[in-house]
Tab-separated table of C-alpha atoms in Angstrom:
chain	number	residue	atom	x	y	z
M	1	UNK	CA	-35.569	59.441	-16.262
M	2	UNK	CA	-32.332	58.063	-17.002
M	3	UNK	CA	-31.837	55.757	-19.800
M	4	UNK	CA	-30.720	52.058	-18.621
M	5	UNK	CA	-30.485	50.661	-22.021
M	6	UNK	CA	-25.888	50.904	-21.463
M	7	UNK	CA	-26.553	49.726	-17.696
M	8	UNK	CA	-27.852	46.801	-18.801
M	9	UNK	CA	-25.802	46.027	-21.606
M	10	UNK	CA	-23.068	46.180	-19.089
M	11	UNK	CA	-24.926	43.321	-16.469
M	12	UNK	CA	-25.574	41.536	-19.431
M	13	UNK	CA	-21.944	41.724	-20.758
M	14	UNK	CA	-20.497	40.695	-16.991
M	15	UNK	CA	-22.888	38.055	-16.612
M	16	UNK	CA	-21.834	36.467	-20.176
M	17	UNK	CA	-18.525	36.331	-19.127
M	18	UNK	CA	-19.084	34.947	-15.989
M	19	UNK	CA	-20.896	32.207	-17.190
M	20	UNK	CA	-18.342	31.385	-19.737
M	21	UNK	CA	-15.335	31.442	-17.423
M	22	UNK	CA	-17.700	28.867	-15.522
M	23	UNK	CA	-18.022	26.826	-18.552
M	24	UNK	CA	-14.588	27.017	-19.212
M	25	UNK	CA	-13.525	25.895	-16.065
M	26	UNK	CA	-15.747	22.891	-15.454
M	27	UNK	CA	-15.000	22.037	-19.290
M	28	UNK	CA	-11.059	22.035	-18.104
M	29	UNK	CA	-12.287	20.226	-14.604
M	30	UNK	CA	-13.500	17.519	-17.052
M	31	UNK	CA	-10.828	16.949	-18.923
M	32	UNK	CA	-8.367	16.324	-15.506
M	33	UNK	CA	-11.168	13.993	-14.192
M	34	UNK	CA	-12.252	10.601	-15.470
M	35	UNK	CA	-14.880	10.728	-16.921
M	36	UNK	CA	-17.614	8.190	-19.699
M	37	UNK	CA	-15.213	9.549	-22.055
M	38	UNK	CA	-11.938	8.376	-20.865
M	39	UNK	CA	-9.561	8.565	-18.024
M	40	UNK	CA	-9.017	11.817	-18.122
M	41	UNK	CA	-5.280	13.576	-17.724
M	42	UNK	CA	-4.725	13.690	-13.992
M	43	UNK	CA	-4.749	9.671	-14.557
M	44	UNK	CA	-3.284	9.036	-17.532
M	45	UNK	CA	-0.141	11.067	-16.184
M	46	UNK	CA	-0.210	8.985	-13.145
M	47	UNK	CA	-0.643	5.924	-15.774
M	48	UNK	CA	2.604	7.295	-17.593
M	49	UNK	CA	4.640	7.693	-14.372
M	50	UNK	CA	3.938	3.980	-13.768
M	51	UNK	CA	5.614	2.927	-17.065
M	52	UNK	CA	8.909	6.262	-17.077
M	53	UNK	CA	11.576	4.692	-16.554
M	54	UNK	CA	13.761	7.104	-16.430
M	55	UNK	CA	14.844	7.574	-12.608
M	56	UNK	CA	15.281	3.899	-12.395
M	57	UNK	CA	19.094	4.376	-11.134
M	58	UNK	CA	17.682	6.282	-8.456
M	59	UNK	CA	15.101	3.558	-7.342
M	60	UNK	CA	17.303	1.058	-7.343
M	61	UNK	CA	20.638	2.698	-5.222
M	62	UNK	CA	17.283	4.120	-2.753
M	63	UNK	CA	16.324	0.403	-3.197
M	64	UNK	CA	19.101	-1.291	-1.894
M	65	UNK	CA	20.136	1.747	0.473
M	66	UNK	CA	17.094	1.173	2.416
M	67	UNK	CA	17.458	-2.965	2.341
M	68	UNK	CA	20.991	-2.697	3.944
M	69	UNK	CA	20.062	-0.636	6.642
M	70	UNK	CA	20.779	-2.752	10.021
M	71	UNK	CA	17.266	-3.049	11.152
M	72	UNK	CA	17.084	-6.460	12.050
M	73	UNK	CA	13.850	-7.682	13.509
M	74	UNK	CA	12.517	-3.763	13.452
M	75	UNK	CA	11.810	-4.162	9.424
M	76	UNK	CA	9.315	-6.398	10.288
M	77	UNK	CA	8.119	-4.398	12.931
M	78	UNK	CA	7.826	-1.280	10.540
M	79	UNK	CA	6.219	-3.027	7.574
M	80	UNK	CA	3.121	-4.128	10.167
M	81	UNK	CA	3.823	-7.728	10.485
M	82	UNK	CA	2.493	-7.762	13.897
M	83	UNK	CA	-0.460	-5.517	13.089
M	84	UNK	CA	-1.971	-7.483	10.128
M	85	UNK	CA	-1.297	-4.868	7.205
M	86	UNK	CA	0.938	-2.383	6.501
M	87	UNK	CA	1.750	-0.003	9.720
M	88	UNK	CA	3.047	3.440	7.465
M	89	UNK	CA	-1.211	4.455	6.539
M	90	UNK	CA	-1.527	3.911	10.028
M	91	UNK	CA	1.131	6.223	11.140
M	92	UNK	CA	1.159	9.073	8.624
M	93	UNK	CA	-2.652	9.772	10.156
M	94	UNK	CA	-1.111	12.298	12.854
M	95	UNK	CA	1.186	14.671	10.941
M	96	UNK	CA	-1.899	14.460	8.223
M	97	UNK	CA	-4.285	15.490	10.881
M	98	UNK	CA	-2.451	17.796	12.956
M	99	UNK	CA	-1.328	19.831	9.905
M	100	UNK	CA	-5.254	20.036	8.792
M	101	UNK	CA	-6.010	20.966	11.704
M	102	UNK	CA	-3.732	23.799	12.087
M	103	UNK	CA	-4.513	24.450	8.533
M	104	UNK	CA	-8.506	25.233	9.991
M	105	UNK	CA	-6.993	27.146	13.022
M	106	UNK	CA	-5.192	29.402	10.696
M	107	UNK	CA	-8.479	30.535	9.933
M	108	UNK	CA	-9.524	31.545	13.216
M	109	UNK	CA	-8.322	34.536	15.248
M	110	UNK	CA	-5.950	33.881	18.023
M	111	UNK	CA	-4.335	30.576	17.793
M	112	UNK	CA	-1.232	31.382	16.877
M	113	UNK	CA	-0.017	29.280	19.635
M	114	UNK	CA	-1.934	25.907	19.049
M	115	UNK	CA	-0.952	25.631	15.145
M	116	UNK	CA	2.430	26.270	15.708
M	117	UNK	CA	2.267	23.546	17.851
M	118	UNK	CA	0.190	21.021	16.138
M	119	UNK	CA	2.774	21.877	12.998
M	120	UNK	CA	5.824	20.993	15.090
M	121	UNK	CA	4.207	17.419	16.252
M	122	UNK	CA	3.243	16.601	12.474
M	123	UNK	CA	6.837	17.373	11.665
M	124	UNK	CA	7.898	15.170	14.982
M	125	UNK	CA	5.829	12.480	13.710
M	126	UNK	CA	6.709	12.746	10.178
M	127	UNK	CA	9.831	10.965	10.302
M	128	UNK	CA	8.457	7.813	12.038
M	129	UNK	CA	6.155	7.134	9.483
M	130	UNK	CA	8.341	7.521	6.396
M	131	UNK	CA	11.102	4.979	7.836
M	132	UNK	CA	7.812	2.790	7.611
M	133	UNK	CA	6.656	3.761	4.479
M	134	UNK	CA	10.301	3.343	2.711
M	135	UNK	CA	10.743	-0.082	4.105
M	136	UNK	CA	7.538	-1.274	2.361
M	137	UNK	CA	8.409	0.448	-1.042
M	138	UNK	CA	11.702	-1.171	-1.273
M	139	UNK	CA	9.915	-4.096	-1.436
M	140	UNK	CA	7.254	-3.123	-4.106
M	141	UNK	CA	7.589	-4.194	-8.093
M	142	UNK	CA	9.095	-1.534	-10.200
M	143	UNK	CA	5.725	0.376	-11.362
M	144	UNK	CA	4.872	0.706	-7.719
M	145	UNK	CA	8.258	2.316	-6.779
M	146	UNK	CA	8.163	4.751	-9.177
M	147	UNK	CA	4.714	6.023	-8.428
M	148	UNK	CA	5.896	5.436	-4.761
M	149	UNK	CA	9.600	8.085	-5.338
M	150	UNK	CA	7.169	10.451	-6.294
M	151	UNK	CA	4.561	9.992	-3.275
M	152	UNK	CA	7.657	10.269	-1.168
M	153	UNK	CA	9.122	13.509	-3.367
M	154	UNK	CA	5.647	15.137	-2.566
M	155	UNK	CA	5.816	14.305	1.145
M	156	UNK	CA	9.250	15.572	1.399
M	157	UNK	CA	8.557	19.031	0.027
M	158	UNK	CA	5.645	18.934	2.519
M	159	UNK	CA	7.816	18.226	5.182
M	160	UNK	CA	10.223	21.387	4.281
M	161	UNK	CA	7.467	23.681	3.655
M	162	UNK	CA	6.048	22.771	7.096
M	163	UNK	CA	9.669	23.501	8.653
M	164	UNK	CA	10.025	26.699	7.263
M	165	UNK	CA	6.351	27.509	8.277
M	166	UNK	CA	7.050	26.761	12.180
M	167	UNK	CA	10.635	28.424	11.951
M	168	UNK	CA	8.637	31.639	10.580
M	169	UNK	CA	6.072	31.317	13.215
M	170	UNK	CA	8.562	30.960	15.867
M	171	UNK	CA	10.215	34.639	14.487
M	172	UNK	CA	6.714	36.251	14.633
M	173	UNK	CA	6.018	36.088	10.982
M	174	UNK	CA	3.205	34.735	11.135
M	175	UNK	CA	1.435	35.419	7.691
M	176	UNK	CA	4.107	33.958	6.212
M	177	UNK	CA	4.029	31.065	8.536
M	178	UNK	CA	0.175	30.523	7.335
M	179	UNK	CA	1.270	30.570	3.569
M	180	UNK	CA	4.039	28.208	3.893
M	181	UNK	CA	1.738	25.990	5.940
M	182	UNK	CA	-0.717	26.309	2.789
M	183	UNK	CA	2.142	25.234	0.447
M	184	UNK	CA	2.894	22.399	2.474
M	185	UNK	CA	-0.690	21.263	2.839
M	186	UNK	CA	-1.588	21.415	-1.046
M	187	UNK	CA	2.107	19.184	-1.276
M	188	UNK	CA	0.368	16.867	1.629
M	189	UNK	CA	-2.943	16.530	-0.704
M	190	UNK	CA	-0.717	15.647	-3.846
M	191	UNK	CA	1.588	13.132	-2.274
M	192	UNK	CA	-1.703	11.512	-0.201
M	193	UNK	CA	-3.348	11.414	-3.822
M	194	UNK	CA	-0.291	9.423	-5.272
M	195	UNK	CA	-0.859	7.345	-2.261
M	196	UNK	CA	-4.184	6.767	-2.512
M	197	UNK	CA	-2.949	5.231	-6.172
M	198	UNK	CA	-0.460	2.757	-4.726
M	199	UNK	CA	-3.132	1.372	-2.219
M	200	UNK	CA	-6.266	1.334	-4.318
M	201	UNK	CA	-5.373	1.181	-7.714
M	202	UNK	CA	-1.653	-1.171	-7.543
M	203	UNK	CA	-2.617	-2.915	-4.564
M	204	UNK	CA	0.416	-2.116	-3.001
M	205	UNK	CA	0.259	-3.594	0.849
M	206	UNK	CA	-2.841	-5.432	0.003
M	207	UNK	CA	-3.738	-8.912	0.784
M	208	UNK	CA	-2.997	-10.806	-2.830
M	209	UNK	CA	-4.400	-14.130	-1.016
M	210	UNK	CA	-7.467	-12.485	0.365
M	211	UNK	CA	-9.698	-13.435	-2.585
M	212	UNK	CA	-8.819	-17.245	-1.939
M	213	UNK	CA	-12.063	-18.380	0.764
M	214	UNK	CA	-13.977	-16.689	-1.412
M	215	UNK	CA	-13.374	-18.652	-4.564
M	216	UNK	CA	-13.414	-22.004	-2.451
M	217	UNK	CA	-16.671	-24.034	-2.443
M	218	UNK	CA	-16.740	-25.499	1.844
M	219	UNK	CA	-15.544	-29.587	2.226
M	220	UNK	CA	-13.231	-31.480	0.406
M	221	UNK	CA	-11.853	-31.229	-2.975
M	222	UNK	CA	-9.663	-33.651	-5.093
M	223	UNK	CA	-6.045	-32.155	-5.893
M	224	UNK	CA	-4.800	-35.135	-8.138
M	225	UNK	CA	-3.490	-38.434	-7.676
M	226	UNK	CA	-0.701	-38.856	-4.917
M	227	UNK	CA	1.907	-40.097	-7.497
M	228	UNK	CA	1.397	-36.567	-9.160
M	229	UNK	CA	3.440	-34.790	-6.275
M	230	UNK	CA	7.536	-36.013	-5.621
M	231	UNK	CA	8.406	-36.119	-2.496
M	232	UNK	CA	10.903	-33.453	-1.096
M	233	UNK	CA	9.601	-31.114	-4.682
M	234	UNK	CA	7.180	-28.006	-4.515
M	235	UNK	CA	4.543	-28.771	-7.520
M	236	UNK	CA	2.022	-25.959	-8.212
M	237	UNK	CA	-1.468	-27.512	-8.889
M	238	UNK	CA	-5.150	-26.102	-9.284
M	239	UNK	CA	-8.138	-26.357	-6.948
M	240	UNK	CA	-11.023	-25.318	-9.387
M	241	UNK	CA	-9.638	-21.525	-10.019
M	242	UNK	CA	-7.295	-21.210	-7.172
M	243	UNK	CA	-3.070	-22.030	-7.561
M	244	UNK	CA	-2.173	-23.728	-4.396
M	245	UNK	CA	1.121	-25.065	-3.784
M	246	UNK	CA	1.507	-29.207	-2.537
M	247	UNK	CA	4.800	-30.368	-0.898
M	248	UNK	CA	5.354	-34.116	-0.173
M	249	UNK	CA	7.817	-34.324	2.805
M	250	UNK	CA	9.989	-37.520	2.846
M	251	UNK	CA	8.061	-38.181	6.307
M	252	UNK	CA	4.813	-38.645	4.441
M	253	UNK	CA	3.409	-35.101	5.461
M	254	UNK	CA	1.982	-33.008	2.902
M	255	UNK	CA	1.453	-29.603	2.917
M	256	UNK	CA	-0.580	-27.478	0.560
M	257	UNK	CA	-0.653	-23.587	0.574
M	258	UNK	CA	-2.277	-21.241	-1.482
M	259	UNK	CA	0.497	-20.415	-4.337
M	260	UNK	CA	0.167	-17.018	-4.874
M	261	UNK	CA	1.689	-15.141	-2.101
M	262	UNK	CA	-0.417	-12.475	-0.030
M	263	UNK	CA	2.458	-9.762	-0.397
M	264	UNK	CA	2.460	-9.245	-3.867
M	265	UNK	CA	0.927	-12.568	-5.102
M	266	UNK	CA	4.692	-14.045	-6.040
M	267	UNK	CA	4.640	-17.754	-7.020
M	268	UNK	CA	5.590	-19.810	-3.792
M	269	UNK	CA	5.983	-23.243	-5.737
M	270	UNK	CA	9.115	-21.383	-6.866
M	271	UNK	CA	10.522	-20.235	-3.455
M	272	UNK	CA	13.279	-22.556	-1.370
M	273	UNK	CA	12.057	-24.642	1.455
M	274	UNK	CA	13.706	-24.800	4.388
M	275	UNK	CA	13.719	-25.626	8.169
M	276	UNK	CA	9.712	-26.147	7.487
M	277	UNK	CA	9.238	-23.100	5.429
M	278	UNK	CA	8.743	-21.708	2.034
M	279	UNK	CA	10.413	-18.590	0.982
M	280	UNK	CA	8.788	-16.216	-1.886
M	281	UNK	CA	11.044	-16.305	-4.854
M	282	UNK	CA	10.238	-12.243	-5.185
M	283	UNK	CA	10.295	-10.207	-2.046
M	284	UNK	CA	11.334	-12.893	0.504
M	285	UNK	CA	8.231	-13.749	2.769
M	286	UNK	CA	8.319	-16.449	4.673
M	287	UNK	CA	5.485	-18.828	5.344
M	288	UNK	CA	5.585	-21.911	8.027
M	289	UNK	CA	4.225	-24.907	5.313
M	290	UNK	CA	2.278	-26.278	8.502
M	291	UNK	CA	-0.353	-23.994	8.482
M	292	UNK	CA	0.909	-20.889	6.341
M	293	UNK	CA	1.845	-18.631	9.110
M	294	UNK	CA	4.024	-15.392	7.763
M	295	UNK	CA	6.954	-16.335	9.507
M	296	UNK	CA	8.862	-12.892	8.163
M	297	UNK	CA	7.534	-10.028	5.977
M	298	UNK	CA	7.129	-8.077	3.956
M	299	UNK	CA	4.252	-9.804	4.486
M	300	UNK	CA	1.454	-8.869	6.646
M	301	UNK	CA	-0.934	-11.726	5.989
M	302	UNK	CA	-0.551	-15.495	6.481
M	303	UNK	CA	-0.910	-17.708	3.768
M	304	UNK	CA	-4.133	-19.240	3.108
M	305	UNK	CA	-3.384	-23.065	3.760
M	306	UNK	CA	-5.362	-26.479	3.640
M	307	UNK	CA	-6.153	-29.394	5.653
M	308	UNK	CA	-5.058	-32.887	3.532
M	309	UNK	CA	-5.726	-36.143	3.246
M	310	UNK	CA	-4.953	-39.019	1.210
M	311	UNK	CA	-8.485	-40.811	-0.347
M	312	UNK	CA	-8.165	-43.864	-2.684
M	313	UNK	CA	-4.212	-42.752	-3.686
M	314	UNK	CA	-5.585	-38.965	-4.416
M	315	UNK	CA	-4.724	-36.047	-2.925
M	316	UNK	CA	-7.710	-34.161	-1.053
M	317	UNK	CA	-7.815	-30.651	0.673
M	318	UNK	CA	-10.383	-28.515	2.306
M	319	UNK	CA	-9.589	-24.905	3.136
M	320	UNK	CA	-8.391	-24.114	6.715
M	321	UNK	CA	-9.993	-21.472	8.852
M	322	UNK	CA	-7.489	-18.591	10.284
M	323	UNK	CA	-8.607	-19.327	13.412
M	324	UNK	CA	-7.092	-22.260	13.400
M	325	UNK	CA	-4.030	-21.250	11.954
M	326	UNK	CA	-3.390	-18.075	14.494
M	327	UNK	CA	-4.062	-20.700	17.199
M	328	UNK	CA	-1.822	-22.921	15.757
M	329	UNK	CA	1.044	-19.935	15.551
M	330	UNK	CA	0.035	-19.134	19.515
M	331	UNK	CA	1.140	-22.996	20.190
M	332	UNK	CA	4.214	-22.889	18.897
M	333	UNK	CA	5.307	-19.725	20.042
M	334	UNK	CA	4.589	-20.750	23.902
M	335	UNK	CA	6.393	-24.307	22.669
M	336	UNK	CA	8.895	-22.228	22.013
């Protein structure tokens, strides 16, 4: 009989080092991932990027580029006015999916055919959905925008990886179609990541005014005394813990919204009225003061507003239901 005693030295040796390259890998997994220890390096880069200012010159010529394009009523079209929220997540769903799944068809024998073609409608579709998506960052705070140039850097280099793939699959090189359509779908992960971030983590195309009904007890509660608000003056007052803005028309109306606005929670007791309307000092939004309808975006959600009445010379409001405020916005568009 042969003597093992090397052999197994050997298994023993290979098995060591697998299980330390493990070890050292998960160890290195941890330190990219948050973790009870800290945030880990994958966020505390993305933290860092929030606060480098150093391509500010090219946010801010992109910035204004993108604000003087001639879009008229189509910017409000593209930011999602009509839909509720933001329309870009909406749209960049189809190149995303068709270029996953040509990514899994890449995989499989004899579809050479399909992924070319679901590659070439992602890259059709592409476009479309980054006009939308630049039209809301322009209208983001700084810290967003420069997460945001890189999102958009990301989904760029996606975009000419994904070119190159289809050109190479149209000239029959097809392996090197399937790599470049790998490239582009790791630079599609990254740049989704970094988007992930600007929804989730900075809010960007959230509702800033969604938390209002749910920090307002039901009925009627006492503003202040009458004398407290000028007429023809936006005065920013407190309902328990919610800002709401009150403005005394020379009429007698009064009109109270919630202050903070829902695009990026900008201080509307700030903004110019006009022609029935308050306009947020930081982005622009327009709200109708009758009933907080989002006249113009960037916003995508109306303005939570409040039913008034005058009680023993003070000011009372009660919280108005959206119903009644998107049936209120369906009256006067058939008035007008």
């Amino acid at each position: 009989m042969k003597p093992t005693g090397k052999r197994e030295s050997r298994t023993g040796t290979r098995t060591g080092a697998a299980a330390g390259a493990a070890a050292t890998t998960a160890a290195a997994v941890r330190r990219l991932l948050p973790s009870a220890d800290g945030p880990g390096r994958v966020l505390r880069g993305v933290d860092g990027l929030e606060r480098w200012s150093g391509a500010d010159w090219l946010i801010d010529a992109v910035r204004k580029a993108v604000q003087a394009a001639p879009l008229g009523a189509g910017r409000d079209a593209l930011h999602g006015r009509w839909l509720g929220h933001p329309l870009h997540p909406l749209m960049v769903q189809v190149p995303i999916g068709t270029w996953l799944s040509a990514a899994v068809l890449d995989l499989l024998p004899g579809n050479r055919r399909a992924s070319r073609t679901l590659i070439g409608v992602g890259l059709a579709t592409a476009g479309p959905a980054a006009v939308a998506g630049w039209t809301d960052w322009a209208d983001l705070p700084k810290q967003q925008q420069r997460v945001g140039l890189v999102h958009a850097a990301g989904n760029i280099t996606a975009v000419a990886l994904y070119a190159a793939s289809y050109a190479a699959r149209r000239r029959g090189r097809v392996w090197r179609g399937k790599a470049l359509g790998l490239a582009g779908l790791s630079a599609v992960m990254v740049g989704g990541a970094l988007g992930g971030h600007l929804a989730y983590r900075q809010a960007s195309g959230a509702n800033h005014a969604e938390q209002v009904p749910n920090m307002m007890e039901p009925g009627w509660h006492t503003v202040g005394d009458l004398a407290d608000f000028p007429v023809g003056r936006a005065v920013r007052s407190h309902v328990g813990e919610v800002a709401v803005m009150v403005f005394r028309e020379p009429g007698g109306s009064i009109h109270v919204l919630a202050d903070r606005c829902s695009h990026m929670a900008g201080p509307l007791s700030e903004g110019e009225i006009d022609d029935g309307c308050v306009r947020c000092p930081w982005h622009g939004s327009v709200f109708r003061l009758a009933d907080g309808w989002n006249v113009r975006g960037p916003a995508t959600a109306p303005q939570p507003s409040f039913d008034t009445r005058v009680v023993d010379g003070r000011l009372e409001v009660r919280l108005r239901h959206l119903a009644d405020v998107t049936a209120g916005a369906a009256d006067t568009a058939r008035a007008g």
